[in-house]
Coordinates of C-alpha atoms in Angstrom, one line a residue:
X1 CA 89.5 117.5 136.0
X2 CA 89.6 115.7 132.7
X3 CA 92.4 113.1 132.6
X4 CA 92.7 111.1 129.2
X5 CA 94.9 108.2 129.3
X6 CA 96.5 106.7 126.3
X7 CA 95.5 103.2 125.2
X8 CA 97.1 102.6 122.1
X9 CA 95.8 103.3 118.6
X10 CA 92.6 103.1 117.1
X11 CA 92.5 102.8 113.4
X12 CA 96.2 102.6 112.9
X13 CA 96.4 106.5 112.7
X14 CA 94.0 107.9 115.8
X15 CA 95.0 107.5 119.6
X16 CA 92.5 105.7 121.3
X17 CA 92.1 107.4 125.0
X18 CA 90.1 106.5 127.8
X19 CA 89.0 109.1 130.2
X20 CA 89.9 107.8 133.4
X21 CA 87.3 110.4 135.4
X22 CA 84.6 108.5 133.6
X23 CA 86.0 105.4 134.4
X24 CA 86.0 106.1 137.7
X25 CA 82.6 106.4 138.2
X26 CA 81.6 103.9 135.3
X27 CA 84.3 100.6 136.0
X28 CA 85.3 98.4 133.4
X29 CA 85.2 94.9 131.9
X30 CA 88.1 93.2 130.1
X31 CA 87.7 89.7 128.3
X32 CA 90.1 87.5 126.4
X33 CA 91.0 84.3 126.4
X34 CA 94.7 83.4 127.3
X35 CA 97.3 84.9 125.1
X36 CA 95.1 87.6 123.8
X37 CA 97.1 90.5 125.3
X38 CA 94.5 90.9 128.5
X39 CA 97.4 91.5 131.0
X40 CA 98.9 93.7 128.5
X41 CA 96.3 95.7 128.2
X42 CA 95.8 96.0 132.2
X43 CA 99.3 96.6 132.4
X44 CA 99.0 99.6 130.0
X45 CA 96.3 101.1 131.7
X46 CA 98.0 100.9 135.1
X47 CA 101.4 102.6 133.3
X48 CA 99.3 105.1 132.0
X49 CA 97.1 106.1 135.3
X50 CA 99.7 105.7 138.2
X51 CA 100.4 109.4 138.2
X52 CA 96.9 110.5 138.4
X53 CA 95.5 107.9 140.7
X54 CA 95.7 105.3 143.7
X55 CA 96.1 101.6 142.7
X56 CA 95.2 98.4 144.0
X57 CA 95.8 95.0 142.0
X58 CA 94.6 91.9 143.0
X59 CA 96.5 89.9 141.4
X60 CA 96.6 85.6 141.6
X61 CA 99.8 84.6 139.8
X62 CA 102.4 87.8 140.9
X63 CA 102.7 89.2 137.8
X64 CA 102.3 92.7 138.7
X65 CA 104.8 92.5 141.3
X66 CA 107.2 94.4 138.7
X67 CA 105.3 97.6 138.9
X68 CA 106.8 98.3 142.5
X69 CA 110.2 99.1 141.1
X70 CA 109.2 101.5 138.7
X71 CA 105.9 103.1 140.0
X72 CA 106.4 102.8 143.6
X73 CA 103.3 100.4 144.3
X74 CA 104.1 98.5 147.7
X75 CA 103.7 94.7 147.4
X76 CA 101.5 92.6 149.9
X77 CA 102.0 89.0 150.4
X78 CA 98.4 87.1 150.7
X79 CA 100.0 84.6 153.1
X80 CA 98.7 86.6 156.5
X81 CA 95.4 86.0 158.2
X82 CA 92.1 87.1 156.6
X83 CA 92.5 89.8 159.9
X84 CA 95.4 90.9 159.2
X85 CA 94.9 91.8 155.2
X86 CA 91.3 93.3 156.4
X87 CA 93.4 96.0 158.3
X88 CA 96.5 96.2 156.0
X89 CA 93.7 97.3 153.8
X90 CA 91.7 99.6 155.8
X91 CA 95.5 101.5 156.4
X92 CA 96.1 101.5 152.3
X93 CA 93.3 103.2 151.7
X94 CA 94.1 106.0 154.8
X95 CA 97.5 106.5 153.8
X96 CA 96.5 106.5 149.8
X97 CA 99.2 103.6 149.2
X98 CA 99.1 101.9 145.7
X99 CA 99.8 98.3 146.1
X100 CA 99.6 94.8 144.6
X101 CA 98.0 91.8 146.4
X102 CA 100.4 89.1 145.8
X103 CA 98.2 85.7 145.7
X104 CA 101.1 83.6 144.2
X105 CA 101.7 80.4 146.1
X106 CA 98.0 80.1 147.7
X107 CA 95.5 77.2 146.3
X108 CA 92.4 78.6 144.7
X109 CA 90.0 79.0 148.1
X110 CA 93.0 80.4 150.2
X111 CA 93.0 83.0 146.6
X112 CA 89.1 83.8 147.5
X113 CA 89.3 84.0 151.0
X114 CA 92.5 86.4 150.8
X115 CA 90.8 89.0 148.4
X116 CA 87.6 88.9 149.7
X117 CA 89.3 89.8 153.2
X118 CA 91.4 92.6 151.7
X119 CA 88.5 94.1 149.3
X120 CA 86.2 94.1 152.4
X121 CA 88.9 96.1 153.9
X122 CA 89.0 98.5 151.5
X123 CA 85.3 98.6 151.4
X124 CA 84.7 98.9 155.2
X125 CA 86.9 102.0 155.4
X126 CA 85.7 105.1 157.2
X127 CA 84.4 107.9 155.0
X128 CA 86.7 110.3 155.5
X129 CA 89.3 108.2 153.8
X130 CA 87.0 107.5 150.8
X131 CA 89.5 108.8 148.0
X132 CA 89.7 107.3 144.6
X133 CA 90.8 104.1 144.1
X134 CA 91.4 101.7 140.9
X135 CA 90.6 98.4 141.9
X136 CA 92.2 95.8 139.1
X137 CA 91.4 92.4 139.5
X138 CA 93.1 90.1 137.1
X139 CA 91.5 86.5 136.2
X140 CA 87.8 87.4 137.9
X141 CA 86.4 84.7 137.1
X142 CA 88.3 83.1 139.8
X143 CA 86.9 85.2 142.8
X144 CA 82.9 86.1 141.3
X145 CA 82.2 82.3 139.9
X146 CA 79.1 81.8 137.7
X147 CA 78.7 78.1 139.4
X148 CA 79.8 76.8 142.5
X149 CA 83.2 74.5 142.2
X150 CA 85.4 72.9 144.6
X151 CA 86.0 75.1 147.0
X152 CA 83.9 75.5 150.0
X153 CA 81.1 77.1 149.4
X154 CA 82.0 79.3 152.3
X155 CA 84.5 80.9 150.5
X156 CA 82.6 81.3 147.2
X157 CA 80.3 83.5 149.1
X158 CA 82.8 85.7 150.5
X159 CA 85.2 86.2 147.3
X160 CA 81.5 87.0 145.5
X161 CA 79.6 89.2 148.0
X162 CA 83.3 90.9 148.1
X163 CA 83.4 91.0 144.2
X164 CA 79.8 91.9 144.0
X165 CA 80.0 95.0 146.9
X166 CA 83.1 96.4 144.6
X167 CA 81.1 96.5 141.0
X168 CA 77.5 96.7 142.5
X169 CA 78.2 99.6 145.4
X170 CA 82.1 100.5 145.1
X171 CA 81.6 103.7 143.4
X172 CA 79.9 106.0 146.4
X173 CA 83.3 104.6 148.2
X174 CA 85.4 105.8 145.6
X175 CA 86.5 102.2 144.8
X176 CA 86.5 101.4 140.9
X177 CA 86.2 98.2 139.5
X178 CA 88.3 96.9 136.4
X179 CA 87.8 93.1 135.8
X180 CA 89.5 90.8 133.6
X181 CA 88.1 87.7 132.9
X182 CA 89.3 84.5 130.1
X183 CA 85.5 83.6 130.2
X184 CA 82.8 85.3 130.1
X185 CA 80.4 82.7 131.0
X186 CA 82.1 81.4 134.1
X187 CA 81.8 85.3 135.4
X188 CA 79.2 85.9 137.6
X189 CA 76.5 87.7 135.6
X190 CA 76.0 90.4 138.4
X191 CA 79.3 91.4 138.6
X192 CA 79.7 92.0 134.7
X193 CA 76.5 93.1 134.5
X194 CA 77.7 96.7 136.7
X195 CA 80.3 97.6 134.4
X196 CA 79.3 100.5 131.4
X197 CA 82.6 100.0 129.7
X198 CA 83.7 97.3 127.8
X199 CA 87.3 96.2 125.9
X200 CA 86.7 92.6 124.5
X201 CA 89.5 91.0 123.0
X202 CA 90.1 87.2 121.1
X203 CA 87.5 84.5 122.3
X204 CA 86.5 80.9 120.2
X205 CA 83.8 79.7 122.1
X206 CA 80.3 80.6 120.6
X207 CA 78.7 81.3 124.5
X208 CA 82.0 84.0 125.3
X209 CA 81.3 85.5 121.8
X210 CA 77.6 85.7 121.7
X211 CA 77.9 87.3 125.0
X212 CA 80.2 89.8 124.4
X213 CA 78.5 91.1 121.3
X214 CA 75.4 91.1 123.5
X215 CA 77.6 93.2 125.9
X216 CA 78.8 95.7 123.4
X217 CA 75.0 95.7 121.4
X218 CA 76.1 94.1 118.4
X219 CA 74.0 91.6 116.1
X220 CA 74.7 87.4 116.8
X221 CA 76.3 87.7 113.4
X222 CA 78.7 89.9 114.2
X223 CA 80.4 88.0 116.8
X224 CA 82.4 86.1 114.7
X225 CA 84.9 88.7 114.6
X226 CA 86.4 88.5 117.7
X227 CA 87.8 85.0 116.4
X228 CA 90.1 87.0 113.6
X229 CA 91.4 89.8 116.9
X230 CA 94.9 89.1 116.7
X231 CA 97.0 89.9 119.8
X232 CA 96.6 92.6 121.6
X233 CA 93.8 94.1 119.8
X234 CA 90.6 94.7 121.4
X235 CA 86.8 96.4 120.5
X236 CA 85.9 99.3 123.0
X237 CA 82.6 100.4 124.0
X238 CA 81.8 102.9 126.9
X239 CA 81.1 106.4 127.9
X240 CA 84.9 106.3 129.3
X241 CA 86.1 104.9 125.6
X242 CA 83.5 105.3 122.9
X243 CA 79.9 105.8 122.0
X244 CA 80.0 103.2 119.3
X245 CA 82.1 100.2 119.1
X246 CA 85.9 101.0 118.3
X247 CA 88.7 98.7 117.2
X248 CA 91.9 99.2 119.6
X249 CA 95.2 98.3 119.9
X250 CA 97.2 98.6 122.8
X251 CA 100.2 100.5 122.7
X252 CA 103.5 99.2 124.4
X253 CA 104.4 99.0 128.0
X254 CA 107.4 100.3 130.2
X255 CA 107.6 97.1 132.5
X256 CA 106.9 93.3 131.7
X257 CA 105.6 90.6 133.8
X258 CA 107.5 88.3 135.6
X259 CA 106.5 85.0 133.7
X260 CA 106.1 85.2 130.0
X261 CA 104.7 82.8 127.3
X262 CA 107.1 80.1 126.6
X263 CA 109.8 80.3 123.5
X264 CA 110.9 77.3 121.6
X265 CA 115.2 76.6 122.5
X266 CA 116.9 74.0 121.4
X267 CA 117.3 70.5 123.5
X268 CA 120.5 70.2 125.0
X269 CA 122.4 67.1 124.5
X270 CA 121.1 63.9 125.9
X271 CA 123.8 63.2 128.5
X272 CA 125.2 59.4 128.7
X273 CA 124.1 58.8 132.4
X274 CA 120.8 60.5 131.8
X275 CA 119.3 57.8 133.8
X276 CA 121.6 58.7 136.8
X277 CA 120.9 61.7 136.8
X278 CA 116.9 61.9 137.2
X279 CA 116.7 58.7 139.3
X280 CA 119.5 59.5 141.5
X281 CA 118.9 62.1 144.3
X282 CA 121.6 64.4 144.9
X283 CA 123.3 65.4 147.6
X284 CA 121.4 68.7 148.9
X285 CA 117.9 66.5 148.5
X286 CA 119.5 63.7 150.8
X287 CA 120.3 66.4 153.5
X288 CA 117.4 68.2 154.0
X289 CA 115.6 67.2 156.9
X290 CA 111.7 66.7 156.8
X291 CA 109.9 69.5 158.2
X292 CA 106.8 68.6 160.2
X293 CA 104.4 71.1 160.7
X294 CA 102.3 70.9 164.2
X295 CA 98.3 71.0 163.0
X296 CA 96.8 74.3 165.0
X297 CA 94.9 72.9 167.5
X298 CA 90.7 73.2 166.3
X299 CA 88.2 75.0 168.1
X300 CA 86.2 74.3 171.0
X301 CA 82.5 73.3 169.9
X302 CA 79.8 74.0 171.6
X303 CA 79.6 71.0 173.6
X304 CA 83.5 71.3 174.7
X305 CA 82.5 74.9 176.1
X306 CA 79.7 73.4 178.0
X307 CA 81.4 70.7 179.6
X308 CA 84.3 73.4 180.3
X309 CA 81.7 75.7 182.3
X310 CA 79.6 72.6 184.2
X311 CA 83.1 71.7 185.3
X312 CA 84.1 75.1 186.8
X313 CA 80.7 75.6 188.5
X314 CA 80.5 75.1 192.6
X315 CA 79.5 72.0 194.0
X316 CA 76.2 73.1 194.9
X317 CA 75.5 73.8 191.5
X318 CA 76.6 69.8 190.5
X319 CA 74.4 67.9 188.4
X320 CA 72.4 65.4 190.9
X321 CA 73.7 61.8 190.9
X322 CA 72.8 59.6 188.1
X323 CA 70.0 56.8 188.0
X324 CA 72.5 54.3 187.8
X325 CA 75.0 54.6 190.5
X326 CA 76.4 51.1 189.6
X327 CA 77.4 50.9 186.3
X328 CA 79.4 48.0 184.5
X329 CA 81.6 49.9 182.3
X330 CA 82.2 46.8 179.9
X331 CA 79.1 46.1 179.4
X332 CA 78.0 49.9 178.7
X333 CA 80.9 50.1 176.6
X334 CA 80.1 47.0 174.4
X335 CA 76.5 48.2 174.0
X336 CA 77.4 51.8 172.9
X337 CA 79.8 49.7 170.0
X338 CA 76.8 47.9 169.0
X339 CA 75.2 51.1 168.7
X340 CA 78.5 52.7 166.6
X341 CA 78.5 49.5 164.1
X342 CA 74.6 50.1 163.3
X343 CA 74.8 53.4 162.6
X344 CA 77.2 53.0 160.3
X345 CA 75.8 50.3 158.8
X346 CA 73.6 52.8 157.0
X347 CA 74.7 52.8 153.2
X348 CA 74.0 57.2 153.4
X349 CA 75.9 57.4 156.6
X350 CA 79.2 58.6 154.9
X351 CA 77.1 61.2 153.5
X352 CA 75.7 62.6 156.9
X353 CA 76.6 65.0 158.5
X354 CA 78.3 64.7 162.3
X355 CA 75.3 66.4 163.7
X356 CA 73.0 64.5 162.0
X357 CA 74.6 61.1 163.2
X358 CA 75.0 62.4 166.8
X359 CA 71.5 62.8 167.3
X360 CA 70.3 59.2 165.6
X361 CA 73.5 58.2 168.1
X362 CA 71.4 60.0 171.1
X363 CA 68.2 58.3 170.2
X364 CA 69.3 54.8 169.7
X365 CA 71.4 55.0 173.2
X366 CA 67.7 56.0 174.8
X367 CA 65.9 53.5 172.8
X368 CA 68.4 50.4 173.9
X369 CA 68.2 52.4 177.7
X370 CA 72.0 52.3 178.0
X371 CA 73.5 53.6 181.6
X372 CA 74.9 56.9 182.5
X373 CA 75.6 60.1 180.4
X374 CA 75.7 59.3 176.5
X375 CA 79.0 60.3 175.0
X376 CA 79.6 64.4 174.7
X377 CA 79.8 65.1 170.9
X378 CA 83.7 65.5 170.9
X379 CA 83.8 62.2 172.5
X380 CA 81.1 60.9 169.7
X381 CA 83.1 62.6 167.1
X382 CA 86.6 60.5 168.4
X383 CA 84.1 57.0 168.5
X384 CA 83.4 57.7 165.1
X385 CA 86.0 58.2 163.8
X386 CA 87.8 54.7 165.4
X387 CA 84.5 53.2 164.5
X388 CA 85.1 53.5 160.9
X389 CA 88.1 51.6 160.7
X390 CA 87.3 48.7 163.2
X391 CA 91.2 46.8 162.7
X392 CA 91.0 43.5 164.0
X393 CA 92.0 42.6 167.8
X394 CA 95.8 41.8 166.4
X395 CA 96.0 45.5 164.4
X396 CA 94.3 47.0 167.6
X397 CA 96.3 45.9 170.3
X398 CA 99.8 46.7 167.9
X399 CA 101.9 49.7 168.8
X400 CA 101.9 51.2 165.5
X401 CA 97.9 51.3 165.5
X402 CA 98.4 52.8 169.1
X403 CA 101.2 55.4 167.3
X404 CA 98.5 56.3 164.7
X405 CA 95.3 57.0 167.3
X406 CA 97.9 59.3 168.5
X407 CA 99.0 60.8 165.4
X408 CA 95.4 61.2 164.4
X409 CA 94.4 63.4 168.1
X410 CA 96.2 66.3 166.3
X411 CA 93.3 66.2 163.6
X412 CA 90.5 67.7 163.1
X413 CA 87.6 65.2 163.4
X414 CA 86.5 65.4 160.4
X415 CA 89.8 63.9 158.6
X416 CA 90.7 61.5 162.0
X417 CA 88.5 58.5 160.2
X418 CA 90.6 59.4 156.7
X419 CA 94.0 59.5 158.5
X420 CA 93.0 55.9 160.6
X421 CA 91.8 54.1 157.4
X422 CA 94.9 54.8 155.5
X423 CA 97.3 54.0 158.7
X424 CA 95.4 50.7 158.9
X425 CA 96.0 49.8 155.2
X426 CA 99.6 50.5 156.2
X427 CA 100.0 48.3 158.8
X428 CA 97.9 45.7 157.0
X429 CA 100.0 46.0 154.5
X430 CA 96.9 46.4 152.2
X431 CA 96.4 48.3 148.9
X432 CA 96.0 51.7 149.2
X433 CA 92.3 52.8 149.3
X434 CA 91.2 54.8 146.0
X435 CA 89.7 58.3 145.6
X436 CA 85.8 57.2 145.7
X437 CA 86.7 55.4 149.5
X438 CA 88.8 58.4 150.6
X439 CA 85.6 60.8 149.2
X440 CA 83.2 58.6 151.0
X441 CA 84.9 59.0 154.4
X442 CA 85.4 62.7 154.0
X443 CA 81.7 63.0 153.5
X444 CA 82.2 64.5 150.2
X445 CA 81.5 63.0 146.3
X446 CA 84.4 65.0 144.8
X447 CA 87.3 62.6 144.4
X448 CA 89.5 65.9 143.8
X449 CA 88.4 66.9 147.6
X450 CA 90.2 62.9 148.7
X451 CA 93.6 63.8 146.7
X452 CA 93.8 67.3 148.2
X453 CA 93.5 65.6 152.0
X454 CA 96.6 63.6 151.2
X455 CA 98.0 66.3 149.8
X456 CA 97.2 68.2 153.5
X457 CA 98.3 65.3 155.5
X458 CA 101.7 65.1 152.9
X459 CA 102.7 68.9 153.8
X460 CA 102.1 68.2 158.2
X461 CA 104.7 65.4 157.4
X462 CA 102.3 62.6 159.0
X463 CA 102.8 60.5 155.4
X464 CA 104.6 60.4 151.9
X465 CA 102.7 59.8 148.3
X466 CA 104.3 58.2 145.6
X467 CA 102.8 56.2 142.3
X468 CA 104.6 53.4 141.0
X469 CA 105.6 52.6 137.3
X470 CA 102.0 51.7 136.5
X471 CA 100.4 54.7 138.5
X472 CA 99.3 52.8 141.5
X473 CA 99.3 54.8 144.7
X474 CA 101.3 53.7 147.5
X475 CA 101.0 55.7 151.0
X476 CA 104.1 55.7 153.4
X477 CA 103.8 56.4 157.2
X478 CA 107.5 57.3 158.3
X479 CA 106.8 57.5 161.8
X480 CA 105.2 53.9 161.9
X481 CA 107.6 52.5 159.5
X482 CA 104.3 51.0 157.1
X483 CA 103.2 51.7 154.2
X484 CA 100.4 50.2 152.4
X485 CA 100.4 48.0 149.3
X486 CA 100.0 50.1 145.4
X487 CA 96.5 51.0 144.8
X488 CA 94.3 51.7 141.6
X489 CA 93.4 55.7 142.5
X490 CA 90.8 55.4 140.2
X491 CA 89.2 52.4 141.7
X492 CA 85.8 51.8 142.8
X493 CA 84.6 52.4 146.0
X494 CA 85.5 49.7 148.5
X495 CA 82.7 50.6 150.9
X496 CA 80.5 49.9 148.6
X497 CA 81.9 46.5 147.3
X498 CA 81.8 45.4 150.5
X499 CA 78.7 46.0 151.3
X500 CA 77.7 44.5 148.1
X501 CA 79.6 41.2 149.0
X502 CA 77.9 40.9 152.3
X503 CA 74.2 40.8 151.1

């Protein structure tokens, strides 16, 4: 069955239809930057289709959220486990449900891991419910990057394998693709390399525009054109569209998103106590309480689940007795600090991993024949951590630095050394260590990585941010009533200087 969907207008006088069988079986690429009518165009083509076939939209800033009250499509909130949207998934495409993947409110990498969980549900389906599906993904670019980012690269290769298995082996599942990107060049070449249909709207930048014409097999000097596209006008090329490039324009649409571009209105009246009223909080701010989220407790490691099983095992199944039966605990102790405060005397040891450290940990402990059972990793992990900081004996024996070892047991290790260093500054009432130190500790050179760990310690409630009138940062601890002194953000990396100092 032939099904032709109306696009708009080609030529001023000649509807421009798309036949959506073909597109089914051939999937679809849409570029533009912003303002250029993109989600317009999408939004059209969903209008148009929703009669004739299932929908899913993946959409990252809930703007499609509108078709639900006039088409019927069910709305699914990303903020459930990666489980939990695999099977949601795996039930919309048995039941034939047309739905919208709300991502609004989720930070780019909890965005990648969401649809790749809910596309590999859809994928994974059994074959009897293989019906057709229009998979619309809105802002691609974000889940099938050209170049790794900031996010983990964990979750780069699940949104892309996800992105990749929907243009690159969707069809035989009945799943077609329809991608809209802002830039073609940050879109993975193998997922825009699948589709056979093309509608390329406004673009400035010469690599977006020598790449598109490449895309619709026009000459170099022909891509200047897409420049002078005003909005909402695109040039279509496909077996779906059009043999030869053809100028479109989209026609209108029944529902609207819910955020539009911004109109110029007129100021308001600058009010006498304009002062009072933006540095004064008011009363509803003063009342709420501050919500403090309990971090989920980690994992076991492999070493945890070890120690778990050689405790649960009979006695005649014991480890035999150590070759120190008599073991001064102080001195073991002090030698196994020495040991800490070498290791991290390395300038790279920042930049090692906890695996890495352990086993130069392991080796040094046999080399300096210290007694007994080395350290389990967790307990090595917890050393390190404390190691890092090293207060003095005042700081150490304090009950705020005791309140913050606490504090810090209901982190991960990885961001325990982070949490102590900045309780520390608190308490020392010194100035608040910058980006490069936070990175440093983290193990990490992105300085962007740092300020989203404050931001992660800021929503658990374990501290407050704040910048002062000359953009210094200044960390609070409400539950040890410190905070440190203002600190350049953009500073150098104290670990460094110090280091520096000392030789």
């Amino acid at each position: 069955m032939k099904v032709a969907i109306d696009m708009g207008m080609s030529g001023g006088t000649t509807p421009a239809t798309l036949d959506l069988e073909e597109l089914l079986a051939t999937r679809l690429l849409v570029q533009g930057n912003s303002g250029s009518g993109k989600s317009h165009l999408l939004r059209r083509l969903l209008e148009q289709s929703a009669p004739w076939v299932q929908q899913c939209i993946i959409d990252p800033e809930g703007d499609f959220t509108t078709l639900s009250e006039r088409y019927g499509h069910t709305v699914v909130d990303a903020d459930r486990t990666e489980a939990e949207l695999t099977r949601i998934a795996a039930r919309v495409r048995q039941h034939r449900v047309s739905v919208v993947l709300n991502l609004e409110g989720l930070d780019v990498e909890q965005q990648m891991r969401a649809a790749a969980a809910f596309l590999g549900g859809m994928f994974d389906a059994e074959r009897d419910h293989w019906y057709p599906v229009l998979v619309v993904v809105d802002e691609a670019q974000l889940f099938a990057p050209a170049v790794a980012g900031e996010v983990s690269d964990e979750a780069r290769k699940l949104s892309l394998g996800a992105m990749t298995n929907l243009m690159c082996r969707g069809r035989k599942r009945g799943l077609a693709g329809v991608i809209a990107t802002q830039r073609l060049a940050k879109l993975a070449k193998n997922v825009a390399a699948e589709a056979s249909n093309f509608l390329m709207g406004r673009t400035f930048l010469d690599i977006d525009m020598a790449r598109a014409a490449d895309l619709l097999g026009m000459e170099k000097r022909q891509a200047e054109q897409f420049r002078d596209l005003a909005r909402g006008h695109f040039v279509a090329l496909g077996p779906a569209i059009s043999r030869r490039p053809l100028p479109v324009t989209i026609g209108h649409v029944e529902t609207s998103a819910r955020s539009t571009s911004p109109k110029l209105t007129p100021l308001p009246e600058a009010p006498v106590d304009a002062a009072d009223l933006i540095f004064t909080a008011s009363a509803e701010e003063q009342a709420r309480p501050v919500v403090r989220r309990p971090a989920p407790p980690p994992p076991p490691s492999t070493n945890e689940l070890l120690a778990q099983l050689s405790r649960a095992r009979p006695p005649a199944e014991e480890a035999p007795q150590t070759l120190f039966p008599e073991i001064d605990q102080a001195e073991r102790d002090a030698q196994i600090d020495a040991i800490m405060a070498e290791l991290l005397g390395d300038p790279d040891a920042s930049f090692r991993t906890v695996a890495v450290l352990y086993q130069d940990f392991l080796v040094r402990c046999r080399i300096r024949r210290v007694p007994g059972e080395p350290p389990a990793l967790p307990a090595f992990k917890r050393r390190l951590a404390v190691a890092r900081v090293a207060p003095d004996r005042e700081v150490a024996q304090s009950d705020g630095w005791q309140q913050a070892l606490a504090l810090s047991e209901t982190l991960t290790d990885d961001v325990q050394g982070v949490f102590l260093v900045l309780a520390q500054a608190a308490l020392t009432s010194a100035p608040c260590p910058s980006d490069a130190t936070l990175a440093r500790l983290y193990g990490t050179h992105s300085a962007s990585r740092a300020r989203r760990l404050l931001t992660w310690f800021e929503e658990r409630g374990l501290l407050v941010v704040r910048l002062d009138f000359r953009n210094n940062r200044v960390v609070a601890f409400p539950d040890l009533g410190a905070e440190t002194a203002p600190g350049d953000p953009n500073g150098p990396d104290a670990m460094i200087d110090e280091r520096g100092a000392a030789e």
